Structure formats: C-alpha cells, structure tokens
PDB file of C-alpha atoms in Angstrom:
ATOM      1  CA  MET A 362     133.137  97.639  94.962  1.00 42.00           C
ATOM      2  CA  ASP A 363     132.527  98.492  91.286  1.00 45.00           C
ATOM      3  CA  LYS A 364     131.377 102.126  90.897  1.00 44.00           C
ATOM      4  CA  ASN A 365     128.618 101.052  88.483  1.00 45.00           C
ATOM      5  CA  MET A 366     127.044  98.650  90.972  1.00 45.00           C
ATOM      6  CA  GLU A 367     124.481  99.893  93.475  1.00 44.00           C
ATOM      7  CA  ASP A 368     125.341  99.398  97.118  1.00 37.00           C
ATOM      8  CA  PRO A 369     122.598  97.107  98.506  1.00 35.00           C
ATOM      9  CA  PHE A 370     123.116  98.640 101.962  1.00 32.00           C
ATOM     10  CA  ASP A 371     122.522 102.215 100.792  1.00 36.00           C
ATOM     11  CA  GLN A 372     119.116 103.130 102.193  1.00 34.00           C
ATOM     12  CA  SER A 373     119.201 106.833 101.268  1.00 34.00           C
ATOM     13  CA  THR A 374     116.451 106.541  98.668  1.00 36.00           C
ATOM     14  CA  GLU A 375     114.160 104.789 101.127  1.00 39.00           C
ATOM     15  CA  GLU A 376     114.826 107.239 103.941  1.00 40.00           C
ATOM     16  CA  THR A 377     114.369 110.433 101.945  1.00 42.00           C
ATOM     17  CA  GLY A 378     111.737 109.223  99.511  1.00 45.00           C
ATOM     18  CA  GLU A 379     113.928 110.514  96.699  1.00 51.00           C
ATOM     19  CA  GLY A 380     112.934 108.710  93.560  1.00 58.00           C
ATOM     20  CA  ILE A 381     109.731 107.255  95.020  1.00 71.00           C
ATOM     21  CA  GLY A 382     107.716 110.269  93.864  1.00 68.00           C
ATOM     22  CA  SER A 383     108.754 109.499  90.302  1.00 70.00           C
ATOM     23  CA  GLN A 384     106.495 106.440  90.509  1.00 78.00           C
ATOM     24  CA  ILE A 385     103.470 108.722  90.949  1.00 83.00           C
ATOM     25  CA  ASP A 386     101.895 109.642  87.626  1.00 87.00           C
ATOM     26  CA  ARG A 387      99.244 112.102  88.808  1.00 93.00           C
ATOM     27  CA  PRO A 388      98.411 114.286  91.816  1.00 96.00           C
ATOM     28  CA  LEU A 389      97.456 112.578  95.084  1.00 97.00           C
ATOM     29  CA  VAL A 390      94.382 114.194  96.671  1.00 98.00           C
ATOM     30  CA  LEU A 391      93.543 113.567 100.327  1.00 98.00           C
ATOM     31  CA  ILE A 392      89.853 113.651 101.216  1.00 98.00           C
ATOM     32  CA  GLY A 393      87.942 112.932 104.429  1.00 96.00           C
ATOM     33  CA  LEU A 394      86.172 114.516 107.360  1.00 93.00           C
ATOM     34  CA  MET A 395      87.560 117.512 109.205  1.00 88.00           C
ATOM     35  CA  GLY A 396      90.127 116.576 111.814  1.00 87.00           C
ATOM     36  CA  VAL A 397      91.252 113.376 110.107  1.00 91.00           C
ATOM     37  CA  GLY A 398      94.714 114.826 109.462  1.00 91.00           C
ATOM     38  CA  LYS A 399      94.675 115.539 105.724  1.00 94.00           C
ATOM     39  CA  THR A 400      97.072 118.485 105.998  1.00 94.00           C
ATOM     40  CA  THR A 401      99.504 116.930 108.495  1.00 93.00           C
ATOM     41  CA  VAL A 402      99.548 113.542 106.769  1.00 95.00           C
ATOM     42  CA  GLY A 403      99.688 115.249 103.377  1.00 97.00           C
ATOM     43  CA  ARG A 404     102.789 117.251 104.289  1.00 96.00           C
ATOM     44  CA  ARG A 405     104.557 114.130 105.559  1.00 96.00           C
ATOM     45  CA  LEU A 406     103.504 112.057 102.563  1.00 96.00           C
ATOM     46  CA  ALA A 407     104.749 114.736 100.169  1.00 95.00           C
ATOM     47  CA  ARG A 408     108.069 114.965 102.022  1.00 94.00           C
ATOM     48  CA  LYS A 409     108.505 111.196 101.940  1.00 93.00           C
ATOM     49  CA  LEU A 410     107.716 111.082  98.215  1.00 93.00           C
ATOM     50  CA  GLY A 411     109.834 114.129  97.406  1.00 92.00           C
ATOM     51  CA  LEU A 412     106.793 115.925  95.947  1.00 93.00           C
ATOM     52  CA  PRO A 413     105.326 119.381  96.521  1.00 95.00           C
ATOM     53  CA  PHE A 414     102.465 119.746  99.008  1.00 97.00           C
ATOM     54  CA  VAL A 415      99.541 122.136  98.730  1.00 96.00           C
ATOM     55  CA  ASP A 416      96.592 122.702 101.047  1.00 96.00           C
ATOM     56  CA  ALA A 417      93.479 123.594  99.019  1.00 95.00           C
ATOM     57  CA  ASP A 418      91.983 125.582 101.917  1.00 92.00           C
ATOM     58  CA  GLU A 419      95.120 127.746 102.130  1.00 94.00           C
ATOM     59  CA  GLU A 420      94.958 128.316  98.374  1.00 94.00           C
ATOM     60  CA  ILE A 421      91.284 129.312  98.645  1.00 93.00           C
ATOM     61  CA  GLU A 422      92.123 131.799 101.398  1.00 93.00           C
ATOM     62  CA  LYS A 423      94.936 133.285  99.287  1.00 93.00           C
ATOM     63  CA  ALA A 424      92.680 133.588  96.231  1.00 90.00           C
ATOM     64  CA  ALA A 425      89.823 135.188  98.190  1.00 90.00           C
ATOM     65  CA  GLY A 426      91.911 137.262 100.565  1.00 93.00           C
ATOM     66  CA  LEU A 427      89.628 135.988 103.335  1.00 93.00           C
ATOM     67  CA  SER A 428      89.650 133.116 105.820  1.00 91.00           C
ATOM     68  CA  ILE A 429      87.371 130.123 105.187  1.00 89.00           C
ATOM     69  CA  SER A 430      85.177 131.263 108.103  1.00 86.00           C
ATOM     70  CA  GLU A 431      84.899 134.773 106.619  1.00 91.00           C
ATOM     71  CA  ILE A 432      83.932 133.389 103.204  1.00 92.00           C
ATOM     72  CA  PHE A 433      81.205 131.241 104.814  1.00 88.00           C
ATOM     73  CA  GLU A 434      79.927 134.183 106.897  1.00 89.00           C
ATOM     74  CA  ARG A 435      79.897 136.750 104.095  1.00 93.00           C
ATOM     75  CA  PHE A 436      78.892 134.678 101.082  1.00 93.00           C
ATOM     76  CA  GLY A 437      77.603 131.305 102.303  1.00 90.00           C
ATOM     77  CA  GLU A 438      78.570 127.719 101.668  1.00 87.00           C
ATOM     78  CA  THR A 439      77.358 127.571  98.035  1.00 90.00           C
ATOM     79  CA  TYR A 440      79.663 130.435  97.052  1.00 91.00           C
ATOM     80  CA  PHE A 441      82.542 128.850  98.970  1.00 91.00           C
ATOM     81  CA  ARG A 442      82.052 125.450  97.273  1.00 91.00           C
ATOM     82  CA  ASP A 443      82.111 127.067  93.819  1.00 92.00           C
ATOM     83  CA  GLY A 444      85.390 128.842  94.617  1.00 92.00           C
ATOM     84  CA  GLU A 445      86.755 125.651  96.121  1.00 93.00           C
ATOM     85  CA  ARG A 446      85.966 123.754  92.907  1.00 94.00           C
ATOM     86  CA  ARG A 447      87.744 126.369  90.793  1.00 94.00           C
ATOM     87  CA  VAL A 448      90.844 126.340  93.013  1.00 94.00           C
ATOM     88  CA  ILE A 449      91.005 122.515  93.066  1.00 95.00           C
ATOM     89  CA  SER A 450      90.610 122.448  89.282  1.00 95.00           C
ATOM     90  CA  ARG A 451      93.634 124.754  89.011  1.00 94.00           C
ATOM     91  CA  LEU A 452      95.628 122.566  91.421  1.00 95.00           C
ATOM     92  CA  LEU A 453      94.912 119.455  89.359  1.00 94.00           C
ATOM     93  CA  ASP A 454      97.109 120.721  86.556  1.00 86.00           C
ATOM     94  CA  ASP A 455      98.743 117.318  86.065  1.00 64.00           C
ATOM     95  CA  ARG A 456     101.683 118.280  88.267  1.00 83.00           C
ATOM     96  CA  LYS A 457     102.693 115.484  90.529  1.00 91.00           C
ATOM     97  CA  GLN A 458     101.965 116.785  94.019  1.00 95.00           C
ATOM     98  CA  VAL A 459     100.053 115.973  97.196  1.00 97.00           C
ATOM     99  CA  ILE A 460      96.884 118.035  97.748  1.00 97.00           C
ATOM    100  CA  ALA A 461      94.889 118.200 100.991  1.00 97.00           C
ATOM    101  CA  THR A 462      91.263 119.257 100.507  1.00 97.00           C
ATOM    102  CA  GLY A 463      88.613 120.531 102.875  1.00 91.00           C
ATOM    103  CA  GLY A 464      86.202 117.956 104.278  1.00 90.00           C
ATOM    104  CA  GLY A 465      83.306 119.002 102.024  1.00 91.00           C
ATOM    105  CA  ALA A 466      85.192 119.389  98.744  1.00 95.00           C
ATOM    106  CA  PHE A 467      84.500 115.835  97.575  1.00 97.00           C
ATOM    107  CA  MET A 468      80.751 116.279  98.199  1.00 95.00           C
ATOM    108  CA  ASN A 469      80.409 118.662  95.252  1.00 94.00           C
ATOM    109  CA  ALA A 470      79.727 116.440  92.215  1.00 95.00           C
ATOM    110  CA  GLU A 471      81.802 118.582  89.838  1.00 95.00           C
ATOM    111  CA  THR A 472      84.737 118.749  92.244  1.00 96.00           C
ATOM    112  CA  ARG A 473      84.486 114.995  92.892  1.00 97.00           C
ATOM    113  CA  ASP A 474      84.503 114.260  89.138  1.00 97.00           C
ATOM    114  CA  LEU A 475      87.594 116.466  88.698  1.00 96.00           C
ATOM    115  CA  ILE A 476      89.403 114.735  91.553  1.00 97.00           C
ATOM    116  CA  LEU A 477      88.476 111.218  90.419  1.00 97.00           C
ATOM    117  CA  SER A 478      89.433 111.811  86.793  1.00 96.00           C
ATOM    118  CA  HIS A 479      92.630 113.855  87.279  1.00 95.00           C
ATOM    119  CA  SER A 480      94.195 112.421  90.432  1.00 96.00           C
ATOM    120  CA  THR A 481      94.401 109.498  92.795  1.00 96.00           C
ATOM    121  CA  ALA A 482      91.857 110.196  95.548  1.00 97.00           C
ATOM    122  CA  ILE A 483      92.852 108.935  98.998  1.00 97.00           C
ATOM    123  CA  TRP A 484      90.150 108.798 101.677  1.00 97.00           C
ATOM    124  CA  LEU A 485      91.637 109.259 105.140  1.00 96.00           C
ATOM    125  CA  ASP A 486      89.233 107.866 107.700  1.00 95.00           C
ATOM    126  CA  ALA A 487      89.132 107.787 111.498  1.00 92.00           C
ATOM    127  CA  ASP A 488      86.738 106.950 114.309  1.00 92.00           C
ATOM    128  CA  ILE A 489      84.326 109.793 115.157  1.00 90.00           C
ATOM    129  CA  ASN A 490      85.418 109.893 118.825  1.00 89.00           C
ATOM    130  CA  ILE A 491      88.990 110.579 117.732  1.00 89.00           C
ATOM    131  CA  LEU A 492      87.828 113.301 115.327  1.00 87.00           C
ATOM    132  CA  VAL A 493      85.764 114.970 118.065  1.00 84.00           C
ATOM    133  CA  LYS A 494      88.880 115.213 120.278  1.00 84.00           C
ATOM    134  CA  ARG A 495      90.929 116.630 117.405  1.00 78.00           C
ATOM    135  CA  VAL A 496      88.435 119.269 116.235  1.00 78.00           C
ATOM    136  CA  ALA A 497      87.905 120.482 119.805  1.00 67.00           C
ATOM    137  CA  ARG A 498      91.446 121.904 119.661  1.00 61.00           C
ATOM    138  CA  ARG A 499      90.491 124.586 117.090  1.00 60.00           C
ATOM    139  CA  ASP A 500      87.449 126.803 116.728  1.00 60.00           C
ATOM    140  CA  THR A 501      87.978 127.723 113.060  1.00 57.00           C
ATOM    141  CA  ARG A 502      85.608 125.188 111.526  1.00 57.00           C
ATOM    142  CA  PRO A 503      82.486 126.909 110.168  1.00 54.00           C
ATOM    143  CA  LEU A 504      80.338 123.765 110.126  1.00 55.00           C
ATOM    144  CA  LEU A 505      80.897 123.233 113.867  1.00 59.00           C
ATOM    145  CA  LYS A 506      79.969 126.746 115.017  1.00 64.00           C
ATOM    146  CA  ASP A 507      76.287 126.102 115.686  1.00 68.00           C
ATOM    147  CA  GLY A 508      76.032 122.802 117.498  1.00 70.00           C
ATOM    148  CA  ASP A 509      77.548 119.846 119.257  1.00 79.00           C
ATOM    149  CA  PRO A 510      80.699 118.739 117.361  1.00 81.00           C
ATOM    150  CA  GLU A 511      80.061 115.030 117.973  1.00 84.00           C
ATOM    151  CA  THR A 512      76.492 115.203 116.663  1.00 88.00           C
ATOM    152  CA  ILE A 513      77.567 117.252 113.648  1.00 86.00           C
ATOM    153  CA  LEU A 514      80.488 114.934 112.839  1.00 88.00           C
ATOM    154  CA  ARG A 515      78.320 111.815 113.152  1.00 92.00           C
ATOM    155  CA  ASP A 516      75.761 113.370 110.805  1.00 92.00           C
ATOM    156  CA  LEU A 517      78.479 114.411 108.335  1.00 91.00           C
ATOM    157  CA  ALA A 518      80.002 110.915 108.428  1.00 93.00           C
ATOM    158  CA  ARG A 519      76.616 109.314 107.773  1.00 96.00           C
ATOM    159  CA  LYS A 520      76.115 111.548 104.720  1.00 96.00           C
ATOM    160  CA  ARG A 521      79.668 111.764 103.437  1.00 96.00           C
ATOM    161  CA  ASN A 522      81.241 108.342 104.022  1.00 96.00           C
ATOM    162  CA  PRO A 523      79.281 106.674 101.185  1.00 97.00           C
ATOM    163  CA  ILE A 524      80.588 109.401  98.853  1.00 97.00           C
ATOM    164  CA  TYR A 525      84.133 109.274 100.237  1.00 97.00           C
ATOM    165  CA  ALA A 526      84.007 105.536  99.497  1.00 97.00           C
ATOM    166  CA  GLU A 527      84.257 106.417  95.777  1.00 97.00           C
ATOM    167  CA  ALA A 528      87.934 107.326  96.356  1.00 97.00           C
ATOM    168  CA  HIS A 529      90.565 105.151  94.725  1.00 96.00           C
ATOM    169  CA  VAL A 530      92.239 104.392  98.085  1.00 96.00           C
ATOM    170  CA  HIS A 531      90.832 104.102 101.638  1.00 96.00           C
ATOM    171  CA  VAL A 532      93.177 104.342 104.638  1.00 95.00           C
ATOM    172  CA  THR A 533      92.080 104.412 108.284  1.00 92.00           C
ATOM    173  CA  GLY A 534      94.384 106.389 110.564  1.00 83.00           C
ATOM    174  CA  ASN A 535      92.636 106.525 113.942  1.00 78.00           C
ATOM    175  CA  ASP A 536      95.114 107.342 116.717  1.00 80.00           C
ATOM    176  CA  SER A 537      98.174 105.830 115.088  1.00 81.00           C
ATOM    177  CA  PRO A 538     101.156 108.135 114.520  1.00 86.00           C
ATOM    178  CA  HIS A 539     100.975 110.103 111.278  1.00 87.00           C
ATOM    179  CA  GLU A 540     104.014 108.237 109.966  1.00 90.00           C
ATOM    180  CA  VAL A 541     102.072 104.952 110.200  1.00 92.00           C
ATOM    181  CA  THR A 542      99.238 106.486 108.181  1.00 93.00           C
ATOM    182  CA  VAL A 543     101.747 107.732 105.592  1.00 94.00           C
ATOM    183  CA  ASN A 544     103.271 104.253 105.349  1.00 93.00           C
ATOM    184  CA  ASN A 545      99.800 102.707 104.981  1.00 93.00           C
ATOM    185  CA  ILE A 546      99.031 105.106 102.135  1.00 95.00           C
ATOM    186  CA  MET A 547     102.280 104.161 100.426  1.00 93.00           C
ATOM    187  CA  LYS A 548     101.496 100.460 100.828  1.00 93.00           C
ATOM    188  CA  SER A 549      98.028 101.048  99.333  1.00 93.00           C
ATOM    189  CA  LEU A 550      99.662 102.837  96.395  1.00 91.00           C
ATOM    190  CA  GLU A 551     102.139  99.935  96.102  1.00 85.00           C
ATOM    191  CA  LEU A 552     105.169 102.205  96.601  1.00 74.00           C
TER     192      LEU A 552
END
C-alpha cells in the first residue's frame, strides 16, 4: 500500500478520539440536575475527544480551600454562587476542554450568559426516579440535607428544567451506560 494513502481499516482515530477534539471550537459545558452524571460522563467525553476535563466544583473547592458543603454552611448559597460564577468564567478561557458544572450553576443569569456565549452548553437529563437512586449513594449534597431527596429533586426539576432547556444540546441519559450517553452527545454535536 502507498505510504501516502490512509488505511481505510485503521480505526485508531475513532477508538482513541484523537483528532476528534480538533473539531471542537469552544469549551463543552455539561449542565443538569445533581446525580445526572455530569462528572462521570464529562471525563469519558473528554477522554474520547482527546480534550482536558475539569470539574467546576473541584475547582471551586481548590480556590476556597473548603468543600462545597462547608462553603454553603459558612457563607450561604448566594456567596457560593458568586464564587462559582467567577471560577466558571476563568474556566471559559477559550481553551477547548470539557467542563462539568454543579447543578445550580446554570440558574445564575450571569453564569448562564457566560456559558451560553463562550461554550457549547450540553444539558444532561434523566428521569427523577433514577436521580433519586443515584443521589442516595452520597450525602455530600447541601441542597438535599434538609428534606426528602425525591421531593427536592422534583421541585428543582420543575424550576430548573425550563432554564436548562436554553442549552445548545439536550441529551437524556437515564439508566443507559455512560458510554451510550457520551456517544449520544457526540452524535448531537455531529462528531
């Protein structure tokens, strides 16, 4: 075979995602309710695209030197949301990367405007019953501390889903394997 011709049976680019990330022209930001899998799906999507991954909540914790729960307890949600906006603004520095945000980040109008104007926003969605099962595995979610998780999640979905719907892309994951969700995101992005 001629060295200058591509081997049509070479699937290495498809398998590793190498080169696919070059088709992305701005950061990809995952939004959605807690428990939907933004961090797990985000890591896998970044790996498949050959792009860096960053979790906004982890970056907030590093910047503050406190856990999300500690920030909420000591300073309240308003203070947290302001810090969250500043950290997300820094992350949207036009580097091509995949960013997972906290469930409430997109609710702040300034943060939402930043995300919509400087990235491709991807709303990960799932049935509330699935989210309830997932969030029951961890007790680190400040908004779930004082009540029934199902009631709180249903209320959050009612308030937030119309705002999440402003995202550029909407992908429902439900109980499918994370790799299926990643592939659905890539199809939605036409990659």
